[in-house]
GROMACS .gro file of C-alpha atoms in nm:
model
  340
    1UNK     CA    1  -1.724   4.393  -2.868
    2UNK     CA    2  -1.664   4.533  -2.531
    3UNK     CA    3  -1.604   4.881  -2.438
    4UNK     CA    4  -1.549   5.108  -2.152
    5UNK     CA    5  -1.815   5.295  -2.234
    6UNK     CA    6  -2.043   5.281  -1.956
    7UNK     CA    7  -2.171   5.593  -1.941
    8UNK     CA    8  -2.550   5.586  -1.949
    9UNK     CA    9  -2.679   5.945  -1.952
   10UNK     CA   10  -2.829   5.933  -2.223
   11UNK     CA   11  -3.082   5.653  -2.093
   12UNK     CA   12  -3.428   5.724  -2.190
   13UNK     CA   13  -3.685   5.803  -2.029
   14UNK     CA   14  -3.697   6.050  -1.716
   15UNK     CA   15  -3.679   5.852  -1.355
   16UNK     CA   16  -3.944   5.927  -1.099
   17UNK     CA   17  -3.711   5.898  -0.718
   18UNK     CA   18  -3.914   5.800  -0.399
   19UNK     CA   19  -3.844   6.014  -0.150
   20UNK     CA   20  -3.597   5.879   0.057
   21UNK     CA   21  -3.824   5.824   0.422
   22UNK     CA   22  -4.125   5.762   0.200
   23UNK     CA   23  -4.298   5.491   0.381
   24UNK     CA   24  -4.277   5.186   0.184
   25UNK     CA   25  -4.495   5.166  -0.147
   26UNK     CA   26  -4.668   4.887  -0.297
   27UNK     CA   27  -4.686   4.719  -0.643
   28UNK     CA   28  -4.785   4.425  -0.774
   29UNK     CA   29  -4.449   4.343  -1.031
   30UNK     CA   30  -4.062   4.457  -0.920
   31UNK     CA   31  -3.825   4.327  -1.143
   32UNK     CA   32  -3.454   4.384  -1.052
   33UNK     CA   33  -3.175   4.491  -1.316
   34UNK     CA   34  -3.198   4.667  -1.637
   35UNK     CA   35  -3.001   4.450  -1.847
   36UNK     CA   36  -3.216   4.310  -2.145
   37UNK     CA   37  -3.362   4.025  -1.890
   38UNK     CA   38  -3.464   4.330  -1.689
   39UNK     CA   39  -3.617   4.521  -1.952
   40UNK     CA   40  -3.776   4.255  -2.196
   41UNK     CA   41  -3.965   4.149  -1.833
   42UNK     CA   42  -4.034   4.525  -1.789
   43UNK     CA   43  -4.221   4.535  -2.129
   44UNK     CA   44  -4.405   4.245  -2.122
   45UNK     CA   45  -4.533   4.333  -1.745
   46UNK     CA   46  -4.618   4.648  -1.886
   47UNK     CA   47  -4.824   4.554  -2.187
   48UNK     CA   48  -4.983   4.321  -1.936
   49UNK     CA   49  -5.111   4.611  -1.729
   50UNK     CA   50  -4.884   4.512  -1.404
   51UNK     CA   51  -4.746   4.822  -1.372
   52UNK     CA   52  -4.440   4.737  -1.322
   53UNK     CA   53  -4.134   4.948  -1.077
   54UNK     CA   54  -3.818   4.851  -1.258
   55UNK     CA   55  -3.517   4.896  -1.003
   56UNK     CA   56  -3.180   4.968  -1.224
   57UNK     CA   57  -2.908   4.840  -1.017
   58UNK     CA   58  -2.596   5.102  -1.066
   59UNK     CA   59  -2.515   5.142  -1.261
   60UNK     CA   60  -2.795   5.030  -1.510
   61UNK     CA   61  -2.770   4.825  -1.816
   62UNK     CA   62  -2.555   4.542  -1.715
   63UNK     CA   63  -2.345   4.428  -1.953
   64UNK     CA   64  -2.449   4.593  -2.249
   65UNK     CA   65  -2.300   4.902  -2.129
   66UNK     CA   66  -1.974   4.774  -2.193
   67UNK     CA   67  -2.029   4.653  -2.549
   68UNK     CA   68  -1.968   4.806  -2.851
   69UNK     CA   69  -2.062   4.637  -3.151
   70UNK     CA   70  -2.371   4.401  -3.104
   71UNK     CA   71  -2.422   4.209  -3.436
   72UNK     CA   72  -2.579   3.903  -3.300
   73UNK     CA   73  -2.891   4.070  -3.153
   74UNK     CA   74  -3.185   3.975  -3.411
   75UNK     CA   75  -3.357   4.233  -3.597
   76UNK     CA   76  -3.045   4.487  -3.621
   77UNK     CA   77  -2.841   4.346  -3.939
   78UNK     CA   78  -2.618   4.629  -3.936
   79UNK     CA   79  -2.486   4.567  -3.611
   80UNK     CA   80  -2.604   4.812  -3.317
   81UNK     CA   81  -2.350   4.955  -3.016
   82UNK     CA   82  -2.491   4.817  -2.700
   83UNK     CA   83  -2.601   5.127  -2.489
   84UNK     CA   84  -2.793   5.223  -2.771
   85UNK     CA   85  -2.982   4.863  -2.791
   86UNK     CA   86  -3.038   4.947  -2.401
   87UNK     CA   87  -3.142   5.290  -2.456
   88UNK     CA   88  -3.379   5.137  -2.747
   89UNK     CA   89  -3.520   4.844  -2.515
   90UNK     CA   90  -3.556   5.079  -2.203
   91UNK     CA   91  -3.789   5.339  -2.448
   92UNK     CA   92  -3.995   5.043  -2.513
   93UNK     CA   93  -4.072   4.948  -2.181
   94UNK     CA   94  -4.139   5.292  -2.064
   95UNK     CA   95  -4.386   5.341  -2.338
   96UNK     CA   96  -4.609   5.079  -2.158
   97UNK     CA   97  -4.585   5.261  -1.885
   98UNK     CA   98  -4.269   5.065  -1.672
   99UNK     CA   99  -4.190   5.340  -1.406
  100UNK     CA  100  -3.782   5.304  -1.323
  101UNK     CA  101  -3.602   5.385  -0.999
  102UNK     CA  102  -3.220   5.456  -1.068
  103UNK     CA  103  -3.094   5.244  -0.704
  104UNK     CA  104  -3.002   4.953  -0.602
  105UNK     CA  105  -3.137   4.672  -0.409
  106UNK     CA  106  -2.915   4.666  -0.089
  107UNK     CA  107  -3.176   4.371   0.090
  108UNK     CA  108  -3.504   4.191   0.060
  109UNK     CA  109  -3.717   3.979   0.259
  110UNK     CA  110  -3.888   3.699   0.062
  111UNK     CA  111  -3.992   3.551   0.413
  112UNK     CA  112  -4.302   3.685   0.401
  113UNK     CA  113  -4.599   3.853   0.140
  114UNK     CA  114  -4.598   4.128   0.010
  115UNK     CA  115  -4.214   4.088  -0.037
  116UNK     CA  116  -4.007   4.401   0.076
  117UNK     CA  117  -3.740   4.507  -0.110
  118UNK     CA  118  -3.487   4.757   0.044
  119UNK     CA  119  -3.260   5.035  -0.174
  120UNK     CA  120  -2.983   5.241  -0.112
  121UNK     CA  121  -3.131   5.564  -0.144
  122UNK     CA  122  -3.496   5.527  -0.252
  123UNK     CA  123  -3.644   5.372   0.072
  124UNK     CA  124  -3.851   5.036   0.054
  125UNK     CA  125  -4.105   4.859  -0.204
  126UNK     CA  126  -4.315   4.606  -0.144
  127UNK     CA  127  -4.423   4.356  -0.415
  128UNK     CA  128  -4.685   4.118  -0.476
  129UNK     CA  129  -4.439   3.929  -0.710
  130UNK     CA  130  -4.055   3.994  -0.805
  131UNK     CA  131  -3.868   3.910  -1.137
  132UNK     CA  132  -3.478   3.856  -1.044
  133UNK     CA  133  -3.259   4.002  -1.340
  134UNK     CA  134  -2.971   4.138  -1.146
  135UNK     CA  135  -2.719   3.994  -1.406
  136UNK     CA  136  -2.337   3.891  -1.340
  137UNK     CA  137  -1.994   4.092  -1.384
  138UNK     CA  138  -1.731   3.949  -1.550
  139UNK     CA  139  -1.434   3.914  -1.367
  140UNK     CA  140  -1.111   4.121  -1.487
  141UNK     CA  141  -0.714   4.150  -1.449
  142UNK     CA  142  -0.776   4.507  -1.302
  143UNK     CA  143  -0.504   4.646  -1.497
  144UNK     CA  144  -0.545   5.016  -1.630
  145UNK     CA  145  -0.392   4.916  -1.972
  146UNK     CA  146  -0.709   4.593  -2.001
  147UNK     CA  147  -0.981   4.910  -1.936
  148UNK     CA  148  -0.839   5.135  -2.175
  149UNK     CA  149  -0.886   4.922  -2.388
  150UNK     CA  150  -1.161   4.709  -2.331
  151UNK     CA  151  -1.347   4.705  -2.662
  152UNK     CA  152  -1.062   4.778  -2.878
  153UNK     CA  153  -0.920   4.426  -2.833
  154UNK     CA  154  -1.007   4.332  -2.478
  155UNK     CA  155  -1.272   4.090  -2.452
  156UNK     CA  156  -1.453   3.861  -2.195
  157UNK     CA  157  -1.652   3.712  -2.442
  158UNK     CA  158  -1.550   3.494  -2.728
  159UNK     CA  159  -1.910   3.394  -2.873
  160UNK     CA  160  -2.015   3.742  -2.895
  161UNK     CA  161  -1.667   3.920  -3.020
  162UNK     CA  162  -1.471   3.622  -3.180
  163UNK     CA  163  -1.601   3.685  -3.520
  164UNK     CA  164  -1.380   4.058  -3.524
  165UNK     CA  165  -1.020   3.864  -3.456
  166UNK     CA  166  -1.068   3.674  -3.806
  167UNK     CA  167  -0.719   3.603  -3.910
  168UNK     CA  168  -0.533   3.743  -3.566
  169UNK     CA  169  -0.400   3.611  -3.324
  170UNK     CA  170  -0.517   3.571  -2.992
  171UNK     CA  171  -0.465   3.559  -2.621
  172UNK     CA  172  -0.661   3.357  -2.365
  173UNK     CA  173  -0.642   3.412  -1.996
  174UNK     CA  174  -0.794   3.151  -1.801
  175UNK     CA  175  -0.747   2.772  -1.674
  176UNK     CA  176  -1.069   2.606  -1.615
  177UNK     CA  177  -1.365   2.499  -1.815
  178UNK     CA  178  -1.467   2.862  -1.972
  179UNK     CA  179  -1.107   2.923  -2.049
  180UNK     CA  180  -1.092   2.617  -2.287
  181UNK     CA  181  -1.400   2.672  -2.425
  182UNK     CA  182  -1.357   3.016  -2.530
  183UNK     CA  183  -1.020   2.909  -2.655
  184UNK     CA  184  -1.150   2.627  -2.882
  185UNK     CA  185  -1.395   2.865  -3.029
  186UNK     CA  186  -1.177   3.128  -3.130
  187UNK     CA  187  -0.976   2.917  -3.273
  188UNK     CA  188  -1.291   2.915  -3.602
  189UNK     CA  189  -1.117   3.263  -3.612
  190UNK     CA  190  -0.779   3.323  -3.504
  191UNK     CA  191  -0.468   3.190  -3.698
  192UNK     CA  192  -0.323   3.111  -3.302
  193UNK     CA  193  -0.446   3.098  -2.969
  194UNK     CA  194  -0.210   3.104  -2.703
  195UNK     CA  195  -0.370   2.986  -2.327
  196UNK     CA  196  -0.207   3.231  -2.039
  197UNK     CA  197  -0.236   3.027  -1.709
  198UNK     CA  198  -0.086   3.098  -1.348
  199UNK     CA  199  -0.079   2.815  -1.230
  200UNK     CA  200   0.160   2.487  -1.338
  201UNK     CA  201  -0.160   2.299  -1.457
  202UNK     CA  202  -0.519   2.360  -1.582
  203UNK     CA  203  -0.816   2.355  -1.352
  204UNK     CA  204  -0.991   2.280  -1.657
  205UNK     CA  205  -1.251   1.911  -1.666
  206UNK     CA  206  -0.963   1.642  -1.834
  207UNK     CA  207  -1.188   1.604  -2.153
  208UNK     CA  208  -1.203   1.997  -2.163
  209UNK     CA  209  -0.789   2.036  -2.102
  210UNK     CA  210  -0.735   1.715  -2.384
  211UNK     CA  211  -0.940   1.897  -2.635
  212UNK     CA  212  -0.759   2.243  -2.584
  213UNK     CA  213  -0.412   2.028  -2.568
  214UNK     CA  214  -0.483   1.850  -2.857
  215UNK     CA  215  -0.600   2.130  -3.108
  216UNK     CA  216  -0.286   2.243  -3.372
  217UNK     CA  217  -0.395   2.623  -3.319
  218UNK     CA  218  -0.372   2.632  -2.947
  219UNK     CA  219  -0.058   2.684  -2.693
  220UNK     CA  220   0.027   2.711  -2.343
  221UNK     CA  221   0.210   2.966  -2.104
  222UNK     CA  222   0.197   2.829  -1.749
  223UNK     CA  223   0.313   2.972  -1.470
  224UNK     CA  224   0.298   3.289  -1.617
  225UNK     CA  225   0.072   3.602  -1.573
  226UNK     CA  226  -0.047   3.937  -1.774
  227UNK     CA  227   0.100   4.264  -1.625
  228UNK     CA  228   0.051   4.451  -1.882
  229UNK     CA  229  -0.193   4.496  -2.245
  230UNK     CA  230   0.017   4.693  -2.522
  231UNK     CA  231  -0.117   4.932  -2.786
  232UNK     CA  232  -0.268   5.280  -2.791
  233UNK     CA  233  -0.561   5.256  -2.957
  234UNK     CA  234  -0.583   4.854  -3.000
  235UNK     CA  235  -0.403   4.539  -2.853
  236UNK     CA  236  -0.078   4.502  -3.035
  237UNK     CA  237   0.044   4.214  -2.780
  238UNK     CA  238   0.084   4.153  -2.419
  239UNK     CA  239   0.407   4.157  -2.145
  240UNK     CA  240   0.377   3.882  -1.935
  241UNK     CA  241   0.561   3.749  -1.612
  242UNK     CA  242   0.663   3.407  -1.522
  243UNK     CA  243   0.585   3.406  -1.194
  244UNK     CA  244   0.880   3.113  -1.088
  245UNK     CA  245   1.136   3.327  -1.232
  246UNK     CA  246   1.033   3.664  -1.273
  247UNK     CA  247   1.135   3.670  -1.621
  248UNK     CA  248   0.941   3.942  -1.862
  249UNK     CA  249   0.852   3.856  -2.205
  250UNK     CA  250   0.659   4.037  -2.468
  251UNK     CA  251   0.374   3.831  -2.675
  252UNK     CA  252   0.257   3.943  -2.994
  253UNK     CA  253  -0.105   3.944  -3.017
  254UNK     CA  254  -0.369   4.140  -3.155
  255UNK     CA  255  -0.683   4.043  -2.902
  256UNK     CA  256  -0.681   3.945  -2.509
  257UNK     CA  257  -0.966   3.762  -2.401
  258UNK     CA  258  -1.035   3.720  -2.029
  259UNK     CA  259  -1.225   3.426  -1.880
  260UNK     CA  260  -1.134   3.400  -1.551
  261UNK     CA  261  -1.510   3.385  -1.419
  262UNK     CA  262  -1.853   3.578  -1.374
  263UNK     CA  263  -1.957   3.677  -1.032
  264UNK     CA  264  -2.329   3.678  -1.004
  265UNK     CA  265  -2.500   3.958  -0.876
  266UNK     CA  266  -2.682   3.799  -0.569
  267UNK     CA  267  -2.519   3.878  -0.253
  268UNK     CA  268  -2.816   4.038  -0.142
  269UNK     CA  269  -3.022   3.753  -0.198
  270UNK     CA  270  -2.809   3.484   0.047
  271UNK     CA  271  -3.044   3.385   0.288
  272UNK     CA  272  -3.348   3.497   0.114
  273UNK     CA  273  -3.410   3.235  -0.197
  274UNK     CA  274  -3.203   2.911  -0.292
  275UNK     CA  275  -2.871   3.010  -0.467
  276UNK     CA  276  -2.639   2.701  -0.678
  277UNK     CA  277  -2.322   2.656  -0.502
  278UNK     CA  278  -2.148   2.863  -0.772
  279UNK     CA  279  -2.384   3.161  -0.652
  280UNK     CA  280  -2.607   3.167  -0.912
  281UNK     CA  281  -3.003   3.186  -0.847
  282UNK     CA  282  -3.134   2.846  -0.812
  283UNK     CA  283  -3.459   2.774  -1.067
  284UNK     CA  284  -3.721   2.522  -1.074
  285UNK     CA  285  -3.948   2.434  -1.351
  286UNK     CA  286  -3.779   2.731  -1.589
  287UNK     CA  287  -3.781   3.082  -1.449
  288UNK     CA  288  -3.982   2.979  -1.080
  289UNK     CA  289  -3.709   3.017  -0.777
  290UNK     CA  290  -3.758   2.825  -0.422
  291UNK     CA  291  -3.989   3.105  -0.322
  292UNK     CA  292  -4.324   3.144  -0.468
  293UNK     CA  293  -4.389   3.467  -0.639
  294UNK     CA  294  -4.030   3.539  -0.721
  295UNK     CA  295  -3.901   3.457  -1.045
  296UNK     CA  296  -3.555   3.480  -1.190
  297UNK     CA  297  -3.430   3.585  -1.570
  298UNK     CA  298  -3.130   3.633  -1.749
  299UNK     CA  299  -2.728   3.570  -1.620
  300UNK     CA  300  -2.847   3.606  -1.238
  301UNK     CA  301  -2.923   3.197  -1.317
  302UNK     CA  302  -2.807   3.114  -1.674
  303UNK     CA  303  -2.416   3.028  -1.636
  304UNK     CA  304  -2.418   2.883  -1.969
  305UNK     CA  305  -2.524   3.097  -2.221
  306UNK     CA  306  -2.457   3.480  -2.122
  307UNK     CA  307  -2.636   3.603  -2.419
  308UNK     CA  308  -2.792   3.958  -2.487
  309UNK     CA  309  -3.050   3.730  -2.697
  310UNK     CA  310  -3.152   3.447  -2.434
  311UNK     CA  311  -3.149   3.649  -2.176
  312UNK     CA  312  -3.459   3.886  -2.314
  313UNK     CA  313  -3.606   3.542  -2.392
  314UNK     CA  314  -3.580   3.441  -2.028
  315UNK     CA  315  -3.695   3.812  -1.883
  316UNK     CA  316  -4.005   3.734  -2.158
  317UNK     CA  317  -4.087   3.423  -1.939
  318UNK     CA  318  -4.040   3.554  -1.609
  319UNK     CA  319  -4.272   3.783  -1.677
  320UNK     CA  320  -4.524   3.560  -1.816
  321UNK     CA  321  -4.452   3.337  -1.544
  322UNK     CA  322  -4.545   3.649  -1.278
  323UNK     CA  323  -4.831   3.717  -1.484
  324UNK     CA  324  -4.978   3.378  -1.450
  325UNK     CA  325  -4.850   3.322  -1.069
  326UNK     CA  326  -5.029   3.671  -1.023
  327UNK     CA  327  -5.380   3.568  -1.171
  328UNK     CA  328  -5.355   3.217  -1.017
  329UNK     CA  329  -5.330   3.375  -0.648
  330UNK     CA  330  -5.580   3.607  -0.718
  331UNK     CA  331  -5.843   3.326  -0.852
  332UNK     CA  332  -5.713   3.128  -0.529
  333UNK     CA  333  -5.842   3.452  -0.304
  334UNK     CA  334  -6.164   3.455  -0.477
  335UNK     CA  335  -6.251   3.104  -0.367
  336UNK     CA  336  -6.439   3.063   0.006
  337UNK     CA  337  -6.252   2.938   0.248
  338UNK     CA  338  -5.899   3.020   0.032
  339UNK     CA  339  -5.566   3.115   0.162
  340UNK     CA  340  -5.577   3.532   0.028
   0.00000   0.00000   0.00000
């Protein structure tokens, strides 16, 4: 489940800082984000003796960092809280030898080789290849009562959290296509799910809105908006505004989940590599982006899954997919008369 618990100090290992007017470095692997794309591409670049620079992103461990219980991760049957499967991951990939800059890309320039990568604090890196794992943010309400408890009832994800609200029931904020599908799934679980829209009618595809209509477990609230999640320590229900007539009602539920959209992390990317309408990092032939040498893993492309799980699948094939780029340029540069 989620949780507000994003503190990371406890992050293994130590972080080596450039010097902030270093002049710009060189190495042959950056891979962007430290979510498990991020780090699964940081171990296999490592064991592959690339020597990889692993920029964080701030603050690091994406998503994870705001998960509690993680009980659909493979190999931990027991369930394992989410920092410490990040910790755990980030260990790994430092054992190969992954050095990791706590910063965050603020530009690149994929316009010409080696690519240069620009951070806040830690000056500039240039790369002979670059694995994009930046990730995406779920967006929220932004009410104080939705952090406090986010992870103690407050979810934005009903594949990974649906499973705890066996029995309860459920809110779901949302209108369009995600909204209905998280709805219909937590419906396995929940004795009720009731949709909380703002609007008079659903954004949602009509074959998407019919099934959600249609299903005996599932209601509506139109017009009508959250301004407030009750409970002290969990969600014991919601008060909610009708936003025609102002009127306040209270809805008993025990679980609010929010899917209102994901915002990818790529606005420093416009310009630089082709991006989907929706924002998301455009691929081509599985992880390869429009620019040669520049790969992408993990939610910073996949809009459809948003998995812990296939996203270290996809940071496995970026890097194997910079590996391979890697030796094919360098065979290329051995030939006479080749492009180096």
């Amino acid at each position: 489940m989620n949780s507000a618990a994003s503190n990371h100090k406890n992050l293994a290992p130590a972080v080596r800082d450039m010097p902030a007017e270093a002049p710009p470095r060189h190495t042959r692997v950056v891979i962007v984000g430290s979510g498990p794309a991020g780090l699964t591409a940081a171990i296999y670049s490592a064991r592959a003796n690339l020597k990889p620079v692993l920029v964080s992103g701030v603050p690091a461990g994406g998503q994870l960092m705001i998960t509690s219980d993680v009980e659909n991760f493979p190999g931990f049957p027991e369930g394992i809280q989410g920092p410490e499967l990040v910790e755990r991951m980030r260990t790994q990939a430092a054992r190969f030898g992954t050095e990791f800059i706590d910063d965050r890309v603020v530009s690149v320039d994929f316009t010409r080789r080696p690519f240069r990568l620009t951070l806040g604090t830690a000056g500039v890196i240039e790369a002979d290849s670059v694995v994009l794992a930046s990730g995406a943010n779920a967006r929220w309400l932004n009410l104080p009562s939705e952090q406090r408890l986010m992870g103690h009832g407050v979810s934005a994800c009903a594949t990974c959290d649906g499973f705890f609200f066996r029995g309860k029931e459920l809110a779901c904020v949302g209108g369009g296509d995600s909204a209905m599908e998280e709805a219909l799934f937590l419906t396995r679980f929940a004795t009720h799910v009731t949709v909380i829209h703002r609007r008079s009618s659903l954004r949602a595809s009509r074959i998407m809105a019919d099934r959600a209509r249609n299903h005996p477990k599932i209601s509506f609230r139109f017009d009508t908006v959250v301004e407030e999640v009750l409970g002290s320590t969990t969600v014991e229900g919601l008060r909610l505004r009708h936003v025609l007539t102002g009127e306040s009602t209270v809805l008993p539920v025990q679980g609010l989940f929010v899917a209102i959209g994901y915002d990818p992390a790529t606005s420093m990317l416009r310009g630089q590599v082709e991006l989907e309408p929706n924002g998301y990092v455009k691929t081509h032939q599985t992880t390869r982006t429009s620019v040669e040498g520049v790969f992408a893993a993990g939610d910073v492309y996949d809009h459809r899954y948003r998995q812990a799980v296939s996203a270290a699948g996809l940071g496995c094939m970026a890097a194997i997919d910079a590996e391979r780029w890697l030796e094919e340029q360098e065979s290329s540069a051995g030939k006479p008369g080749a492009r180096p």
